[in-house]
Short mmCIF file of C-alpha atoms in Angstrom, two decimals:
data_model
loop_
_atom_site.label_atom_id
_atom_site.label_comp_id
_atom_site.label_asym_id
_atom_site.label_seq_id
_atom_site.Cartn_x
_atom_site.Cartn_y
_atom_site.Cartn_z
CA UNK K 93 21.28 -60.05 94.03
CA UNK K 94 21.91 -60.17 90.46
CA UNK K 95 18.72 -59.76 88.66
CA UNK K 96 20.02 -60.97 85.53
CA UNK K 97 19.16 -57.99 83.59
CA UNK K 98 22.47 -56.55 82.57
CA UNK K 99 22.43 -55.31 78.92
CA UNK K 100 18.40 -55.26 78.28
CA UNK K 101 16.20 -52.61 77.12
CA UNK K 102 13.68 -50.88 79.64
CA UNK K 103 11.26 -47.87 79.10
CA UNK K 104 9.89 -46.68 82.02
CA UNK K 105 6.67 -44.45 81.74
CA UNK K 106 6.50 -41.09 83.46
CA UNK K 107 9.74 -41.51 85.02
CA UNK K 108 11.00 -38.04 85.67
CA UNK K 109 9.99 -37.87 88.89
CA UNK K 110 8.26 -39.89 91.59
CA UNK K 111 7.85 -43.77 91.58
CA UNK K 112 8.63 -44.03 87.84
CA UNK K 113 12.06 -41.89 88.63
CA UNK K 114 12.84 -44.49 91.45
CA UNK K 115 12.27 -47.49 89.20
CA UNK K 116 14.31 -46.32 86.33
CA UNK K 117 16.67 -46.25 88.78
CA UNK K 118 16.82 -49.36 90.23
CA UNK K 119 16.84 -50.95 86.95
CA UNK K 120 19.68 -48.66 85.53
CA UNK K 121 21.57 -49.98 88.84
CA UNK K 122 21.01 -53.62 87.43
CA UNK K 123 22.91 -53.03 83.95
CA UNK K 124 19.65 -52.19 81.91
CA UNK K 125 19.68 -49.55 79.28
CA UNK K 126 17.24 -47.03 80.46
CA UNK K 127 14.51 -45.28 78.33
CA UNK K 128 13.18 -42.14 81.09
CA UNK K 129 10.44 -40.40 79.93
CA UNK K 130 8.06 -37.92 80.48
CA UNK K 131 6.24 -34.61 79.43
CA UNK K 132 9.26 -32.53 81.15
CA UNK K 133 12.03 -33.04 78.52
CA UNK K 134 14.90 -31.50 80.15
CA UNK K 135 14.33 -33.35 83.26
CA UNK K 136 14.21 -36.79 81.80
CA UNK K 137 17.75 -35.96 80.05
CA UNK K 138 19.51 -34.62 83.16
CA UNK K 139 18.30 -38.05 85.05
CA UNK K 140 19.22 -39.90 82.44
CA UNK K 141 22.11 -38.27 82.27
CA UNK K 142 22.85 -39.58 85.89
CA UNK K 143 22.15 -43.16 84.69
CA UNK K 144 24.80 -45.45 83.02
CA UNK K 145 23.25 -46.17 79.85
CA UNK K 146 20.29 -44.01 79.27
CA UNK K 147 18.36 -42.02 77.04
CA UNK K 148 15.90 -39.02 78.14
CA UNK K 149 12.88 -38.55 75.59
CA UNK K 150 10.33 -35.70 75.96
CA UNK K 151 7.17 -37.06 75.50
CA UNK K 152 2.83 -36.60 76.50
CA UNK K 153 1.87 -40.59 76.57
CA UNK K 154 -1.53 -39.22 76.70
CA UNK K 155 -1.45 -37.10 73.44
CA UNK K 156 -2.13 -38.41 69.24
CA UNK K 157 1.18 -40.50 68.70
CA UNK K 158 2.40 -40.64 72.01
CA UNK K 159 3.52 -44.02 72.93
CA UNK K 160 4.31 -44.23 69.46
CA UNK K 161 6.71 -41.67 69.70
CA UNK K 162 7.70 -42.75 72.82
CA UNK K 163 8.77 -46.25 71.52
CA UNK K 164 10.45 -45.14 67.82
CA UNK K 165 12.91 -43.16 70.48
CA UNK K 166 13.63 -46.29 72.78
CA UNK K 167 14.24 -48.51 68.96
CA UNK K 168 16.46 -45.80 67.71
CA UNK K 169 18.42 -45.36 71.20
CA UNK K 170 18.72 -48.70 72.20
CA UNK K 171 16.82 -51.51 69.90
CA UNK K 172 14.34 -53.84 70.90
CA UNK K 173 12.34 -53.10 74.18
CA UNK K 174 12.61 -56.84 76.77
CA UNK K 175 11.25 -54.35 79.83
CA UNK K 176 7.86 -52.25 79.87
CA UNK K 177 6.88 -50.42 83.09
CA UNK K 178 3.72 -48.51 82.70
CA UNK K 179 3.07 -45.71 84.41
CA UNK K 180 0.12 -43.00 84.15
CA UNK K 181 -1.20 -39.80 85.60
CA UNK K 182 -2.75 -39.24 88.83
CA UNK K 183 -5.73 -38.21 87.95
CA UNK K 184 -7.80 -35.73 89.80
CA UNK K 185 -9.03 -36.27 93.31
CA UNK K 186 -13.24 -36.73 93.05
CA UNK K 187 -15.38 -38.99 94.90
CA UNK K 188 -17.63 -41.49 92.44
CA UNK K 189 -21.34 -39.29 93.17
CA UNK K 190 -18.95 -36.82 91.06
CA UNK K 191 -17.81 -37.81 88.03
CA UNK K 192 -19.69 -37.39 84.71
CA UNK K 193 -18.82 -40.07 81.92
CA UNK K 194 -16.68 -37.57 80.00
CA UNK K 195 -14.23 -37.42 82.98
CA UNK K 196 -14.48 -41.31 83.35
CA UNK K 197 -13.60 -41.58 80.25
CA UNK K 198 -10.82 -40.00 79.97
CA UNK K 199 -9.24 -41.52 83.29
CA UNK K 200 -9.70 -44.97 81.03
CA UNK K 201 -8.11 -43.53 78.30
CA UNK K 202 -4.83 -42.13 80.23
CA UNK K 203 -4.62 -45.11 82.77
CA UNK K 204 -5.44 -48.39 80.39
CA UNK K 205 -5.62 -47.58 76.43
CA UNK K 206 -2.13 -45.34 76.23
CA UNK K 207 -1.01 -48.75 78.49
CA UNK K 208 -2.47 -51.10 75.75
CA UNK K 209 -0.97 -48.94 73.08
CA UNK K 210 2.35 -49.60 74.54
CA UNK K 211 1.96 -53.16 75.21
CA UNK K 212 0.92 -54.03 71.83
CA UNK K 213 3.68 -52.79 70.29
CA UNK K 214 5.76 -54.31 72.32
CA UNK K 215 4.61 -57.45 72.88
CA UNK K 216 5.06 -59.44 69.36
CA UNK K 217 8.69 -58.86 69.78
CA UNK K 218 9.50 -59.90 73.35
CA UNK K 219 6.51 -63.34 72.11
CA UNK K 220 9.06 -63.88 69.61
CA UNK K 221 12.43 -63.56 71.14
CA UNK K 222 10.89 -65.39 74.74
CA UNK K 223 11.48 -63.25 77.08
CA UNK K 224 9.49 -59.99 78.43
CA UNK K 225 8.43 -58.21 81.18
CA UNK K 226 5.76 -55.93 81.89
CA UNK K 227 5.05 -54.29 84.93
CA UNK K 228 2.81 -51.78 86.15
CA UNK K 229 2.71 -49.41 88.35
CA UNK K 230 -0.41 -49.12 89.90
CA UNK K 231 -2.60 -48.49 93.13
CA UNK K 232 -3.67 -50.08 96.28
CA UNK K 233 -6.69 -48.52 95.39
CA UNK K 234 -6.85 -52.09 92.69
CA UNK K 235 -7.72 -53.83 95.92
CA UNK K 236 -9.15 -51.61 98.43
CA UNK K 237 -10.45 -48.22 96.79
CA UNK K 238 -9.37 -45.18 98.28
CA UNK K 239 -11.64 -42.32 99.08
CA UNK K 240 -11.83 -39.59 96.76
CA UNK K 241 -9.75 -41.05 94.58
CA UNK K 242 -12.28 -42.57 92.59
CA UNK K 243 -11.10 -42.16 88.35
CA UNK K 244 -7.71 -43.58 90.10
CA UNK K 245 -10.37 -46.98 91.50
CA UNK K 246 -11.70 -47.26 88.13
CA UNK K 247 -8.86 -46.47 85.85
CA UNK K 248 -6.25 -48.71 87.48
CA UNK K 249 -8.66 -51.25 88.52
CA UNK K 250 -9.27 -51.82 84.29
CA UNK K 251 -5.99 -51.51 83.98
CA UNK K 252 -5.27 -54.97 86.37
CA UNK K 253 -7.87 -56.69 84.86
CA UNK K 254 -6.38 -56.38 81.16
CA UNK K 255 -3.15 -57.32 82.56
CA UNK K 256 -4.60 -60.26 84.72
CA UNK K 257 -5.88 -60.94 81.45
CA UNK K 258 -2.77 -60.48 79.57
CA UNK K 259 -1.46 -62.92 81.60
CA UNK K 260 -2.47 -66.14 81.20
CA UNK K 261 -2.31 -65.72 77.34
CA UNK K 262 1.60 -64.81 77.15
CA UNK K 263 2.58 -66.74 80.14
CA UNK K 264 4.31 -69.88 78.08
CA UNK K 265 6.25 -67.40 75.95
CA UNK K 266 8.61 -66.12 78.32
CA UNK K 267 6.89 -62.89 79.07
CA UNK K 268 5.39 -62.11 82.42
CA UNK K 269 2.91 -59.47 83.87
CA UNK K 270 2.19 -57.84 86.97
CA UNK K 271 1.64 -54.79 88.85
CA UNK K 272 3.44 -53.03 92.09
CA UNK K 273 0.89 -51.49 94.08
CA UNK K 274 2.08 -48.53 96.12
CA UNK K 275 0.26 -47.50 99.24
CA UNK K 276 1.51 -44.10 100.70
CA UNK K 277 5.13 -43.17 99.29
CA UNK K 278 7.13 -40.06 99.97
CA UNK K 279 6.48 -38.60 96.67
CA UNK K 280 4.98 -35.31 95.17
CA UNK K 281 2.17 -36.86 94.60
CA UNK K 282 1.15 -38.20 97.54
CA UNK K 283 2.68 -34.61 99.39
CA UNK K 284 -0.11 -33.03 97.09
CA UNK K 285 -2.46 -35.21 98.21
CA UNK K 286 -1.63 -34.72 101.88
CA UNK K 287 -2.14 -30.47 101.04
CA UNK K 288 -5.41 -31.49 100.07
CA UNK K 289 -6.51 -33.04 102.36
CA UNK K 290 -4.88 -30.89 104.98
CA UNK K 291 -6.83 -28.07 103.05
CA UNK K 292 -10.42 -29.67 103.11
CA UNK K 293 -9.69 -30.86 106.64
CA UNK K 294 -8.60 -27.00 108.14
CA UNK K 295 -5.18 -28.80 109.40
CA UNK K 296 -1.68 -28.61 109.15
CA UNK K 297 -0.39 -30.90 106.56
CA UNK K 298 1.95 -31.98 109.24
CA UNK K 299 -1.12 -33.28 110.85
CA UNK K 300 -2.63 -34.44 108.28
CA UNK K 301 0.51 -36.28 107.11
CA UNK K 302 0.61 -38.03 111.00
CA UNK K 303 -2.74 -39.09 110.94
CA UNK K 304 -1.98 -40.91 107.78
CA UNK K 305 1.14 -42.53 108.92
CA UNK K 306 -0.78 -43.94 112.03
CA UNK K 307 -2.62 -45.95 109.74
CA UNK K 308 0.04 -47.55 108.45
CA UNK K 309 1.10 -50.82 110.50
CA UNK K 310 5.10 -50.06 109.62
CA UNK K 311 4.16 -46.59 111.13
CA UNK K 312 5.72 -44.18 108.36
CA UNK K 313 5.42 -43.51 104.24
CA UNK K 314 7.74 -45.85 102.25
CA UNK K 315 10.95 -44.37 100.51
CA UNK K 316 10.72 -44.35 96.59
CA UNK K 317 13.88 -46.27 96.66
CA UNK K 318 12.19 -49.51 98.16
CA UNK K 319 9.14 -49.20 95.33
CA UNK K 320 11.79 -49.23 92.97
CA UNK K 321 13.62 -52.02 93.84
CA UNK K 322 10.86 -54.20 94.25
CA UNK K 323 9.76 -52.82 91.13
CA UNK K 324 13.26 -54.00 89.60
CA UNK K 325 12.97 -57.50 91.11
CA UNK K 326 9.87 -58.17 89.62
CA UNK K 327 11.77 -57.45 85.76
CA UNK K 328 14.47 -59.29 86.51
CA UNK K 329 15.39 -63.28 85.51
CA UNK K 330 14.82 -64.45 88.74
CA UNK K 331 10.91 -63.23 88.97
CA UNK K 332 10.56 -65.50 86.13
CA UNK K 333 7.71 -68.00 87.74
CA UNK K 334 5.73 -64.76 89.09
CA UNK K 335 3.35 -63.58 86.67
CA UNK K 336 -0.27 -62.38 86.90
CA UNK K 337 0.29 -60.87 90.63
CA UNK K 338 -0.27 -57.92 91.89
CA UNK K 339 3.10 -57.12 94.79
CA UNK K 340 2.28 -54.36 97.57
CA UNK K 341 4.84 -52.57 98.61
CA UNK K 342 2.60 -50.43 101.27
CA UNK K 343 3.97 -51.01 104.80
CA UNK K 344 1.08 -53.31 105.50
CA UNK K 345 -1.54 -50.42 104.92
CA UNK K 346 -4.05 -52.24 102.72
CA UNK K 347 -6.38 -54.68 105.12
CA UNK K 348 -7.45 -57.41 103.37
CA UNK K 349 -5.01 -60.07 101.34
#
């Protein structure tokens, strides 16, 4: 399927490894030029390097002049930005009884200002020109919070509601917004989650890794390559009449619709 991308502009946040990684990559498939990013410089030029048209730019999102930074690269590599996918850090894994406003805090800062940084800078140009997309990648936790994983509930969760928000006000000019929410992907991240809990539970993290997976009705952990391209579909031309949504791609894990 042609997602009618072919010659547009996408930064992808955090995406030297992980889901970010796998989206930049499914968009760089579709023709896009490629912006990867992330706090490891070398490694976001040597997968960049693997991508047709791409640039790798080292970069903390989360640090003074950040996204700015970020975005001066993408304008001098490529021009104009018509794709955004947001990405942030996992933060730490604490339960709610836990956290002390500080650390709340700064889980709002990293997972929804540096987003709204980006988007604003962004978003007069793509208005203008009538055509955008954002996407996010977020968290099943959005809909169904996930234990001990509570600055990810309330970061992310702020994070869809300015977007939900953002919405409805840039609908009629072209742009759309949504989020991918991920349930339990074959990435480092959720591997260093599964130590953890492996760790606090006195198993194996093969165990703990097969107790996950049998609560999962598809029965295993999704490949990074099918967040990605769902990811991808949802910044193409044909996802043009989706906007506001929040997509799962979780193998059914998430109970509720």
């Amino acid at each position: 399927m042609d997602l009618g991308i072919s010659g547009r502009t996408a930064v992808v946040c955090a995406s030297t490894g992980g889901l970010g990684a796998a989206v930049a990559r499914a968009v760089a498939a579709e023709g896009a030029n490629v912006v990867v990013s992330g706090r490891r410089g070398e490694l976001a030029e040597s997968i960049a390097a693997e991508l047709p048209s791409a640039v790798g730019v080292a970069v903390d999102l989360t640090a003074d002049g950040g996204p700015e930074a970020l975005l001066a690269a993408a304008a001098q590599a490529f021009g104009e930005v018509d794709i955004l996918v947001l990405n942030g850090p996992g933060p730490k894994p604490a339960t709610a009884s836990q956290l002390d406003p500080e650390t709340t805090a700064r889980a709002v800062h990293d997972l929804l200002l540096v987003q709204q940084t980006l988007v604003n800078a962004v978003l007069p140009g793509m208005r203008a020109r009538g055509w955008g997309r954002i996407v996010a990648i977020a968290s099943s936790g959005v809909v169904q919070p996930l234990p001990n994983l509570a600055l990810s509930n309330i970061g992310r969760t702020a994070l869809a509601a300015y977007l939900k928000s953002l919405a409805t006000d840039v609908a009629a000019d072209g742009v759309t917004v949504n989020l991918v929410l991920p349930g339990r992907i074959a990435t480092d991240r959720t591997a260093s989650l599964d130590r953890a809990l492996a760790e606090s539970s006195g198993r194996s993290i093969e165990e703990a890794r097969a107790d996950s997976e049998r609560g999962i009705p598809a029965g295993r952990y999704g490949r990074p390559d099918e967040f990605g391209a769902t990811a991808a579909f949802l910044c193409g031309a044909s996802a043009s009449y989706i906007t506001g949504t929040a997509v799962r791609c979780d193998g059914g894990l998430v109970g509720v619709l």
